[in-house]
Tab-separated table of C-alpha atoms in Angstrom:
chain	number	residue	atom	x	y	z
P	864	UNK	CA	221.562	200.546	240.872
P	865	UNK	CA	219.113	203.969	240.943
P	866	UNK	CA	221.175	206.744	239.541
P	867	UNK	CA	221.909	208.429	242.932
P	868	UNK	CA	224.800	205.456	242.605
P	869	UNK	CA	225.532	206.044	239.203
P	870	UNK	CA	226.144	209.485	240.319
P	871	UNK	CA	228.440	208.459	242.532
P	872	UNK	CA	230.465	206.509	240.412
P	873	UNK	CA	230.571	209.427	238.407
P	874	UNK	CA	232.091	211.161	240.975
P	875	UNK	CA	235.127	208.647	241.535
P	876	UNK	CA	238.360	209.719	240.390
P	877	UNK	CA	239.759	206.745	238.607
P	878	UNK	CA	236.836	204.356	237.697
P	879	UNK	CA	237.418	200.299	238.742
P	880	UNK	CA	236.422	197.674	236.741
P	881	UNK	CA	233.231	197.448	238.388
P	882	UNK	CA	232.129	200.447	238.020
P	883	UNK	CA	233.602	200.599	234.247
P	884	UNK	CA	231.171	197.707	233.562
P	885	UNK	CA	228.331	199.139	235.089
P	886	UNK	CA	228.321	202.492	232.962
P	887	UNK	CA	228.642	200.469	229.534
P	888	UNK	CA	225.810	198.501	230.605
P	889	UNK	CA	223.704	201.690	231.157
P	890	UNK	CA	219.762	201.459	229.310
P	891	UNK	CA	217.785	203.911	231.793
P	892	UNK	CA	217.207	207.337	229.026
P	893	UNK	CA	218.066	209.389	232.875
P	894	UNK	CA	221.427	207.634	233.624
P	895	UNK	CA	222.527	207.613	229.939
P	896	UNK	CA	222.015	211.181	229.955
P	897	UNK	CA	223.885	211.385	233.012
P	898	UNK	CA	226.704	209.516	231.590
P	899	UNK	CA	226.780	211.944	228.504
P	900	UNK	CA	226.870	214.962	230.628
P	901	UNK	CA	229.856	213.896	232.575
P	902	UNK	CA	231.599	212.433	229.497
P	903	UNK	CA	230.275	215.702	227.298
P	904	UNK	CA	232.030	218.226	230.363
P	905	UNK	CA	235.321	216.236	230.757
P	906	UNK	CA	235.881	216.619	226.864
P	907	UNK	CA	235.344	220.412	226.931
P	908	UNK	CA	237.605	220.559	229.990
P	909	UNK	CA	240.477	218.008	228.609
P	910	UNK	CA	240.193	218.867	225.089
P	911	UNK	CA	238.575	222.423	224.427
P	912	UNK	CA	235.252	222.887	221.903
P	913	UNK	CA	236.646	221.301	219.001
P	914	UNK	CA	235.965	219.225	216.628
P	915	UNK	CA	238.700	218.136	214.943
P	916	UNK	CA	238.194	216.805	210.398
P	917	UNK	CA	240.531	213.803	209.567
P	918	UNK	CA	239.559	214.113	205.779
P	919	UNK	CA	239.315	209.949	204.714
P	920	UNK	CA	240.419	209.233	201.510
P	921	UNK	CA	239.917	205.234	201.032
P	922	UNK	CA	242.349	205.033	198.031
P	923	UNK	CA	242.344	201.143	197.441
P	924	UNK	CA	240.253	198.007	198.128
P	925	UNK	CA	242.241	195.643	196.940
P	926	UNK	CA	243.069	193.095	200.392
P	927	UNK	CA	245.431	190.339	200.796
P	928	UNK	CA	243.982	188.976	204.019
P	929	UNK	CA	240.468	187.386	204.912
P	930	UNK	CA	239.078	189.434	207.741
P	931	UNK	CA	235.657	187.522	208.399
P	932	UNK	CA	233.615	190.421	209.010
P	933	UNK	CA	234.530	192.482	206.136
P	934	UNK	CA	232.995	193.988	202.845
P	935	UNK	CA	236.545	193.943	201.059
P	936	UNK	CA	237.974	190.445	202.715
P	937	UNK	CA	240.241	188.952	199.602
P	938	UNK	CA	237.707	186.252	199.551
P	939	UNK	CA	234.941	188.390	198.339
P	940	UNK	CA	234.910	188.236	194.729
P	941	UNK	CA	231.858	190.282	194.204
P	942	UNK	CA	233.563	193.702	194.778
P	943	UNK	CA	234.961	195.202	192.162
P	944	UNK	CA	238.374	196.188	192.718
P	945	UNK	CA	240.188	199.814	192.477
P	946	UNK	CA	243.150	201.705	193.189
P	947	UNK	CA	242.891	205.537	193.273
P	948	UNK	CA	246.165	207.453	191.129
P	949	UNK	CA	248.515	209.265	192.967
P	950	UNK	CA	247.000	212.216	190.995
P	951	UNK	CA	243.865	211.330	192.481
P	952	UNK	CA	244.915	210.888	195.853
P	953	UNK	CA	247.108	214.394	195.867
P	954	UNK	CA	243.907	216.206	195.084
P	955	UNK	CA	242.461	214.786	197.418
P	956	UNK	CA	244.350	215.923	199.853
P	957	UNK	CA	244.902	218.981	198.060
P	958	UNK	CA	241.428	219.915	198.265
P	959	UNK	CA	241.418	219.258	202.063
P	960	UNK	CA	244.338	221.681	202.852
P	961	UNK	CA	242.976	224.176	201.109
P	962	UNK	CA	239.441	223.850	202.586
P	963	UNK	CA	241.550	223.982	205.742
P	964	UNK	CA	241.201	220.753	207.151
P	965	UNK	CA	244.342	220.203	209.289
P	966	UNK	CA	244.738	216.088	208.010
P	967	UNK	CA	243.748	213.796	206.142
P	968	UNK	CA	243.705	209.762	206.688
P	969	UNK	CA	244.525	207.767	203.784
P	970	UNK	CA	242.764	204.191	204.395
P	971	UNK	CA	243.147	200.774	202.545
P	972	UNK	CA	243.179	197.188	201.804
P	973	UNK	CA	245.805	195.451	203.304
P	974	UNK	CA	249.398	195.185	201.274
P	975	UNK	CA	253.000	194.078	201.804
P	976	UNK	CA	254.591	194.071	199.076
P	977	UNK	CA	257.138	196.761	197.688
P	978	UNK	CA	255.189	198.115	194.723
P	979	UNK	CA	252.205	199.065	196.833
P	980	UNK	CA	254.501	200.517	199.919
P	981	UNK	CA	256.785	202.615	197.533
P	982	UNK	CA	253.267	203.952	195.862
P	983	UNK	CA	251.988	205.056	199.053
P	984	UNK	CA	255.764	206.569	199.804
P	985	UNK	CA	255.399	208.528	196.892
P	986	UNK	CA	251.790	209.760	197.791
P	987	UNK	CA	252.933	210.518	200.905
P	988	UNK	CA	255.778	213.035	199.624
P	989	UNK	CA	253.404	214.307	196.991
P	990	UNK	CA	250.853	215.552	199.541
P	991	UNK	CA	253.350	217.109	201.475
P	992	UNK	CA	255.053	219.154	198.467
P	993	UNK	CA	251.592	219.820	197.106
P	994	UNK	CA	249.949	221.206	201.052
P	995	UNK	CA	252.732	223.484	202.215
P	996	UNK	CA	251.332	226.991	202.679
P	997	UNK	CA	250.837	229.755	204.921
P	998	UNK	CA	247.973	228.476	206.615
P	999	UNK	CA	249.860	224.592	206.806
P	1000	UNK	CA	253.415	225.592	207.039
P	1001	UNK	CA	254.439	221.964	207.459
P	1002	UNK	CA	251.713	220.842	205.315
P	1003	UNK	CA	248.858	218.953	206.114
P	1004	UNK	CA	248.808	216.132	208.689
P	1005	UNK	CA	248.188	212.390	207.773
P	1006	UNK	CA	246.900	209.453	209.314
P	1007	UNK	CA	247.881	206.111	207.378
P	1008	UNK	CA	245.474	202.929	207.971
P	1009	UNK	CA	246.989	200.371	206.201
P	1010	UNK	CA	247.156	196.889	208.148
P	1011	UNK	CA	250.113	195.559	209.496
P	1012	UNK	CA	253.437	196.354	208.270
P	1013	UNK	CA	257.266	196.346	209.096
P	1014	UNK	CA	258.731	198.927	211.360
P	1015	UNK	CA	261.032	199.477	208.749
P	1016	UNK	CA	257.947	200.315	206.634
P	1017	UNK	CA	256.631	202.839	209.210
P	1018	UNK	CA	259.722	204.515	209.079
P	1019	UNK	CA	260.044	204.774	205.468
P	1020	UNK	CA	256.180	206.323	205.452
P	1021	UNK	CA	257.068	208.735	208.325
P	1022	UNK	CA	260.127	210.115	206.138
P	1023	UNK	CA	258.542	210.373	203.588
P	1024	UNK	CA	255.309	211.985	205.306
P	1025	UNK	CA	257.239	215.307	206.084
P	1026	UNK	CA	255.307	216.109	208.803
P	1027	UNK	CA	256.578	214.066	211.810
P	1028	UNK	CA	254.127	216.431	214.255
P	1029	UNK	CA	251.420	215.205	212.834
P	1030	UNK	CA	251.697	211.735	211.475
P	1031	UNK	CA	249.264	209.243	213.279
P	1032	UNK	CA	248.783	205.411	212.438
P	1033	UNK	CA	245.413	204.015	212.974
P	1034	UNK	CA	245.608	200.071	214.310
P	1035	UNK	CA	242.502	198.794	215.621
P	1036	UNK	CA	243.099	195.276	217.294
P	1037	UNK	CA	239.137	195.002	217.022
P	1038	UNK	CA	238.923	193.224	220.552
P	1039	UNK	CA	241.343	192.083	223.738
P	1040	UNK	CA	239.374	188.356	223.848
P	1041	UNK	CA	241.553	186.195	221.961
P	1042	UNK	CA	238.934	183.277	221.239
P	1043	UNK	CA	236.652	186.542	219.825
P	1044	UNK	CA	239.580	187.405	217.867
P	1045	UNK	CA	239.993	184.378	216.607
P	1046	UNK	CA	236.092	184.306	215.604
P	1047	UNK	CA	237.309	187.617	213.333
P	1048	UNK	CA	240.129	186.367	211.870
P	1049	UNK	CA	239.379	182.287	212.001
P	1050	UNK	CA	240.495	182.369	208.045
P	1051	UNK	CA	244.200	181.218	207.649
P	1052	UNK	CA	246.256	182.081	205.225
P	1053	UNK	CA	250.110	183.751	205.053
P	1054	UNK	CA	248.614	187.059	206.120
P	1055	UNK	CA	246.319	186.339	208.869
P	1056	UNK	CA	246.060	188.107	212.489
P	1057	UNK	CA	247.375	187.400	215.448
P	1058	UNK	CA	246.269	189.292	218.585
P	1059	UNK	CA	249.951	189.109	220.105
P	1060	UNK	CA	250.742	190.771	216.363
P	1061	UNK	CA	248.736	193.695	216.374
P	1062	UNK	CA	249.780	194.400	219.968
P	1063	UNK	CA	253.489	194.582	218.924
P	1064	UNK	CA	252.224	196.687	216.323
P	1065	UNK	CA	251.361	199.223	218.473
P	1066	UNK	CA	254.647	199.219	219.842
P	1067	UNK	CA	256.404	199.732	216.172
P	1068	UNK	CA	254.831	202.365	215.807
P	1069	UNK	CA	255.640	204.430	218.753
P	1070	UNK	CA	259.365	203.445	218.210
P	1071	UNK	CA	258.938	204.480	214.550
P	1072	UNK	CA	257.629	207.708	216.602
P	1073	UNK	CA	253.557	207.877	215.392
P	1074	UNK	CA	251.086	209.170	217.330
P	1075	UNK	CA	249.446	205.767	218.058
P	1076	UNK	CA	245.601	205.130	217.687
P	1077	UNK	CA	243.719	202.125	218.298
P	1078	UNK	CA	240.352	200.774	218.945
P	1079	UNK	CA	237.830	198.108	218.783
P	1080	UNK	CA	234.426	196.741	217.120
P	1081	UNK	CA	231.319	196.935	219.532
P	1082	UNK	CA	228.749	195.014	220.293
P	1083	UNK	CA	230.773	191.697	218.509
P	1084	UNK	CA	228.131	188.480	219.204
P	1085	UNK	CA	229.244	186.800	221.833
P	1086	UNK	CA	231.248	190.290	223.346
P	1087	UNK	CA	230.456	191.009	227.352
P	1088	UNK	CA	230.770	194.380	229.010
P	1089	UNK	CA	234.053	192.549	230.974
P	1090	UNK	CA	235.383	192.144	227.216
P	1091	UNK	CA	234.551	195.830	226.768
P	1092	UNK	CA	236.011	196.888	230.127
P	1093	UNK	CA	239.656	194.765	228.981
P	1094	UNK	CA	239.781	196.542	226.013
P	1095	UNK	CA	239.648	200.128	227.704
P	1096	UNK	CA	242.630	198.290	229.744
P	1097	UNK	CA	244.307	197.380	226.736
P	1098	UNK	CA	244.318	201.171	225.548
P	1099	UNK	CA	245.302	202.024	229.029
P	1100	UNK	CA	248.503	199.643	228.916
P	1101	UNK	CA	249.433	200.826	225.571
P	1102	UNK	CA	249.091	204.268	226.517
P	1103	UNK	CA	247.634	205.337	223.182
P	1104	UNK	CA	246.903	208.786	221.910
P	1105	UNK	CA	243.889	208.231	219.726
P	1106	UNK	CA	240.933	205.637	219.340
P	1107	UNK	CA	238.707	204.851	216.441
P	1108	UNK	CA	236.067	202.622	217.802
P	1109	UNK	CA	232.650	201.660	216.473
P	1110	UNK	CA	229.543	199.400	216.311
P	1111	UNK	CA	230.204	195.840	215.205
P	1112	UNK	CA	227.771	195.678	211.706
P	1113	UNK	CA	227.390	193.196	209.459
P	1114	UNK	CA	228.755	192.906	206.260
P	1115	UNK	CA	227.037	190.638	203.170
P	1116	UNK	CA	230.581	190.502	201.869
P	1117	UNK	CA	231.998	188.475	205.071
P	1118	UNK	CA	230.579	185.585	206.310
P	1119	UNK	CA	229.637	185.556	209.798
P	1120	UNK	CA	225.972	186.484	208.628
P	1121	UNK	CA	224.921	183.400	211.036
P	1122	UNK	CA	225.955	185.323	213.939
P	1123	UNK	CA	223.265	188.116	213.486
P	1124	UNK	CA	224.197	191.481	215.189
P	1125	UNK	CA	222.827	193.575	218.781
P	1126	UNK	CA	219.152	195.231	217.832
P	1127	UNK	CA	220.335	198.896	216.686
P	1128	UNK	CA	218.944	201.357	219.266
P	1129	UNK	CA	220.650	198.846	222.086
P	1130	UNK	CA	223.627	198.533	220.015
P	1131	UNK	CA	223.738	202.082	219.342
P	1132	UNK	CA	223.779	203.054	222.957
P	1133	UNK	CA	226.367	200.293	223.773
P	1134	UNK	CA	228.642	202.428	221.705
P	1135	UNK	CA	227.730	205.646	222.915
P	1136	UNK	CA	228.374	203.961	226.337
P	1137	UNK	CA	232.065	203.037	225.214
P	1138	UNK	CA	233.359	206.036	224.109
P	1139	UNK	CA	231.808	208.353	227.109
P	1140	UNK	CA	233.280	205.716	229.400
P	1141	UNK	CA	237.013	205.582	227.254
P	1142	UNK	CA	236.851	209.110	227.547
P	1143	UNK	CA	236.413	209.134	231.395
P	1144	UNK	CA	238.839	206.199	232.152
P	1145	UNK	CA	241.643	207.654	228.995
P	1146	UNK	CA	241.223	211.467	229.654
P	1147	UNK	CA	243.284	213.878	227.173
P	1148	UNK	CA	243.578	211.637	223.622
P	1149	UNK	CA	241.247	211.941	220.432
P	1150	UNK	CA	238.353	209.855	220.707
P	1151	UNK	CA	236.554	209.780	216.837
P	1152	UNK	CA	232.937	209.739	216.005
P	1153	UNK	CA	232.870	206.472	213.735
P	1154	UNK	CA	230.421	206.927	210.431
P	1155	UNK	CA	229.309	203.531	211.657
P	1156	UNK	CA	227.275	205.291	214.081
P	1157	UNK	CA	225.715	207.201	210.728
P	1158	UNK	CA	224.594	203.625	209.890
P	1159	UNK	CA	222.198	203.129	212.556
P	1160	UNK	CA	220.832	206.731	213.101
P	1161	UNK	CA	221.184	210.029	211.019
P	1162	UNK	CA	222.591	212.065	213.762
P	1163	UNK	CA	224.671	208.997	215.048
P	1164	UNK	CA	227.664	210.776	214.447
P	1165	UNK	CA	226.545	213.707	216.404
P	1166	UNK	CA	225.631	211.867	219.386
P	1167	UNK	CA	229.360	210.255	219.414
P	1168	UNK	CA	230.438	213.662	220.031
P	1169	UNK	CA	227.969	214.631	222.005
P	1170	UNK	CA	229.595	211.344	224.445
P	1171	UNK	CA	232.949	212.404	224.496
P	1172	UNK	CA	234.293	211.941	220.616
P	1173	UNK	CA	236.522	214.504	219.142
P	1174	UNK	CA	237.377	213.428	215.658
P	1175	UNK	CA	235.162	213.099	212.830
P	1176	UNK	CA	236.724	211.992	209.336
P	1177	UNK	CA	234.613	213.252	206.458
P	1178	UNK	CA	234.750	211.013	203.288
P	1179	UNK	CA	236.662	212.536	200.113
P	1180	UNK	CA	237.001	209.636	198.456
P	1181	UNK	CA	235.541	210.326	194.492
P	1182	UNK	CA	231.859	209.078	194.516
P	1183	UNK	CA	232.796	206.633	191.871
P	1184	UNK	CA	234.842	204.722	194.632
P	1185	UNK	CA	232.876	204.508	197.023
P	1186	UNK	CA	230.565	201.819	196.988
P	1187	UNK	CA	233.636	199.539	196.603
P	1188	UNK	CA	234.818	200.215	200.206
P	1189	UNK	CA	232.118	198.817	202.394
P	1190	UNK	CA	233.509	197.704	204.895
P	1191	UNK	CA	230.502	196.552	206.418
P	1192	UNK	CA	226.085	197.007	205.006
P	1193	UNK	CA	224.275	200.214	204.699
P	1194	UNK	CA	226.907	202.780	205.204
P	1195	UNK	CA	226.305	206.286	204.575
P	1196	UNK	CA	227.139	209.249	202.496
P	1197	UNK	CA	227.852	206.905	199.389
P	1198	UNK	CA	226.432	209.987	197.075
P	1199	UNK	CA	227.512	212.607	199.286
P	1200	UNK	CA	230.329	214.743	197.419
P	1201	UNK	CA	233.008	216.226	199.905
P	1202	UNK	CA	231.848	219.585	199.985
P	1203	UNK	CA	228.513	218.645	201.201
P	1204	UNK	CA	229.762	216.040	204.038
P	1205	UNK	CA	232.163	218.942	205.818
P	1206	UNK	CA	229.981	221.615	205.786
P	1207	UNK	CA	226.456	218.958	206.586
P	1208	UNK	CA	228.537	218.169	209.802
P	1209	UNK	CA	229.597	221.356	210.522
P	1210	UNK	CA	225.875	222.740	210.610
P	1211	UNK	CA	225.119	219.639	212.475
P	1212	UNK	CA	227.738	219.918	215.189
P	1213	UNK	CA	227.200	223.703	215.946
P	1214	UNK	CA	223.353	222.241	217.971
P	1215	UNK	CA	225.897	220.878	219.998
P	1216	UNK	CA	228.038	222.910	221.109
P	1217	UNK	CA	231.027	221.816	219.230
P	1218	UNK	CA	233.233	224.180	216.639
P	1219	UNK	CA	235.180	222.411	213.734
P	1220	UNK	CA	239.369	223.420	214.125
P	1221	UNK	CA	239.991	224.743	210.955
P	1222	UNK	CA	243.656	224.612	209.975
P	1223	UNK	CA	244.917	222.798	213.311
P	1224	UNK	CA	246.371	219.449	213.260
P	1225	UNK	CA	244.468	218.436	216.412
P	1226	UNK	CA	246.757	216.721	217.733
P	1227	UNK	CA	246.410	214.488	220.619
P	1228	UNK	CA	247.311	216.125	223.838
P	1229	UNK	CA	248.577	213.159	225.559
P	1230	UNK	CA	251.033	212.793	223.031
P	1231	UNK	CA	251.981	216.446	222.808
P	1232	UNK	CA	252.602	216.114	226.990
P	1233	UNK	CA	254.498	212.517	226.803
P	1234	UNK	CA	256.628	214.730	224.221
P	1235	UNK	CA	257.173	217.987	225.819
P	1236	UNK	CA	255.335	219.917	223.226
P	1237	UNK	CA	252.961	222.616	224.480
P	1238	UNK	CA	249.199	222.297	223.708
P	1239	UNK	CA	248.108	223.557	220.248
P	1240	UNK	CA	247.262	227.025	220.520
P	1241	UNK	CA	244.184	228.144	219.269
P	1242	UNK	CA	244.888	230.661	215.930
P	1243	UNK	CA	244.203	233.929	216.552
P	1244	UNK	CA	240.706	234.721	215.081
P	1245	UNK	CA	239.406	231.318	215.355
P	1246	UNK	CA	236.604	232.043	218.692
P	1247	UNK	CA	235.710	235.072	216.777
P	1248	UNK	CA	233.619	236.275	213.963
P	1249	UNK	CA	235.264	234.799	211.168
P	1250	UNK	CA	238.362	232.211	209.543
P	1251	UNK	CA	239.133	232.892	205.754
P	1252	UNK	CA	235.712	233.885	205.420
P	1253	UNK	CA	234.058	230.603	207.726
P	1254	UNK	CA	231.506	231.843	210.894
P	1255	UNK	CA	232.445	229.678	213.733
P	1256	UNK	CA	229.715	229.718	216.284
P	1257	UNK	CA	230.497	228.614	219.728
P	1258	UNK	CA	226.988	227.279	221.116
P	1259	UNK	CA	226.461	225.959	224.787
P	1260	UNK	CA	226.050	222.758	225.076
P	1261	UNK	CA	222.572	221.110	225.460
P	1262	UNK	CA	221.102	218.417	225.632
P	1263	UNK	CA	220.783	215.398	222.670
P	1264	UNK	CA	217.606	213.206	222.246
């Protein structure tokens, strides 16, 4: 197709598969740019300028199942093995509140049983106690990413969160082909996946009354752009409010090495191409800028949101913890403390025309609709000079490289 048709699928207002399958499959620099454009405008006009920080703080590697593709699968015996304190963890989030992220997303290894859950329980009331303020009246919001669990389980956490406004559950299903799927999670044991599983996961969790997030690896060996195009379906059916989506990378801790992985610039651009297209086929929810992106090119991150991400979650985790959670090679900011990763991507995001939302949950707006809520309101202040002593710079948008 020349991009005159491009164009014109641009123009369509709802997207069919077809033409869903031809924009991911976009490699022409003029039509890419095109794409990003269209993606970049519908995110100002759906979702504002924002950029929104989900501070990560990967508490614990320890995993009972044997995800193939990843760094801390139980199998892996070459990681060494940590769990943050609860001390730890608090200031962590702590020191996110007060540097006025809105939330924080507390990320690990996979668990069941009752010590670990009532640990992260009391965490979870900690924070709360410990963010409370002014600026956070209802403390600061969390994201939990922490496998599959009960729906009794997601209840307890969301009681004991404190902050059922903004309490979001991350649960990627990693891909809607269930013979790919089963390439991910081929390893059996008494906690292995089942695709049917994480879908009725996604359903707990809106019951248990999370703001539900989802998303998949890109660029899996042996993936198509139809695969792609069913898993923008999948989000569509589940009518979810966030996605956390990335490249598919290889991990020296798995063991699906023999399967290689895309060339990086193509890759890269495959996953530009998914989240401009999610964006135009799922409208108002939080898209976020994976650090995968980071992996293949400095500014990867950058260019997610320049393509229609939202969300960025700076790492807090304490350096010493950090090489233990590779989840796959190569990722970044490993020696990066937290002060230097928020305000590196704050510099970096102002080129593009986006403005970090200090002190606001972010929340996703097609979960604030489906709930009668009104959209977040932007505080007072926050377009101007000045925040508690921050510039925020509203830039035009131009374009990216």
């Amino acid at each position: 197709m020349s991009i005159e048709q491009t164009r014109e699928i641009l123009s369509h207002e709802e997207l069919s598969d077809a033409d869903i399958v031809h924009l991911l499959g976009l490699t022409d620099p003029e039509e890419c740019e095109l794409l990003r454009k269209t993606a970049y405008d519908r995110t100002t006009e759906l979702m504002g300028s924002f950029v929104y920080y989900r501070g990560l703080i990967e508490f614990s590697n320890i995993c009972t199942a044997s995800c193939r593709y990843c760094g801390i699968r139980r199998e892996n015996h070459d990681v060494e093995r940590y769990t943050m304190s609860k001390e730890e963890i608090v200031a962590a989030a702590k020191w996110a509140a007060d540097q006025g992220y809105g939330s924080i997303c507390l990320q690990s290894g996979e668990r069941r049983d009752e010590k670990y859950i009532a640990f992260v329980e009391s965490c979870l009331e900690a924070i709360h106690e410990a963010t409370v303020s002014e600026k956070l009246p209802d403390g600061v919001g969390v994201t939990l990413s922490l496998g599959e669990q009960t729906i009794e389980t997601y209840r307890r956490l969301a009681k004991a969160s404190g902050n059922p406004s903004n309490l979001r559950y991350l649960a990627r299903f990693e891909t809607s082909n269930p013979e790919l799927f089963k390439v991910l999670h081929g390893a059996r044991g008494d906690h292995e996946k089942e695709l049917q599983n994480r879908f009725r996961m996604l359903r707990d969790l809106r019951e248990a009354g999370y703001q539900v997030g989802t998303g998949v690896m890109i660029g899996i060996p042996g993936q198509s752009l139809e695969d792609l195009c069913r898993d923008i379906r999948t989000f569509q059916q589940f009518d979810v409010d966030m996605i956390g989506m990335g490249p598919y990378l290889m991990s020296e801790g798995g063991e699906l090495q023999e399967y290689g992985q895309m060339e990086p610039k193509a890759l890269l651009q495959l996953a530009l191409n998914m989240i401009a297209v999610t964006r135009l086929v799922l409208g108002p929810v939080n898209i976020a800028a994976a650090t995968a992106l980071q992996a293949i090119r400095d500014d990867g991150r950058e260019l997610g949101v320049s393509y229609g991400a939202n969300v960025v979650m700076p790492n807090l985790s304490p350096q010493q913890y950090r090489e233990g959670y590779q989840l796959y090679d190569n990722k970044p900011c490993l020696d990066d403390e937290p002060t230097q990763c928020a305000s590196c991507l704050e510099n970096r995001l102002r080129p593009i025309g986006r403005s970090v939302g200090w002190n606001m949950s972010g929340s996703s707006r097609r979960w604030l609709r489906r709930n009668g809520r009104p959209d977040e309101a932007v505080p007072e202040g926050l377009r101007t000079k000045t925040l508690e002593g921050r510039r925020i710079i509203p830039i035009a948008a131009g374009k990216v490289a």
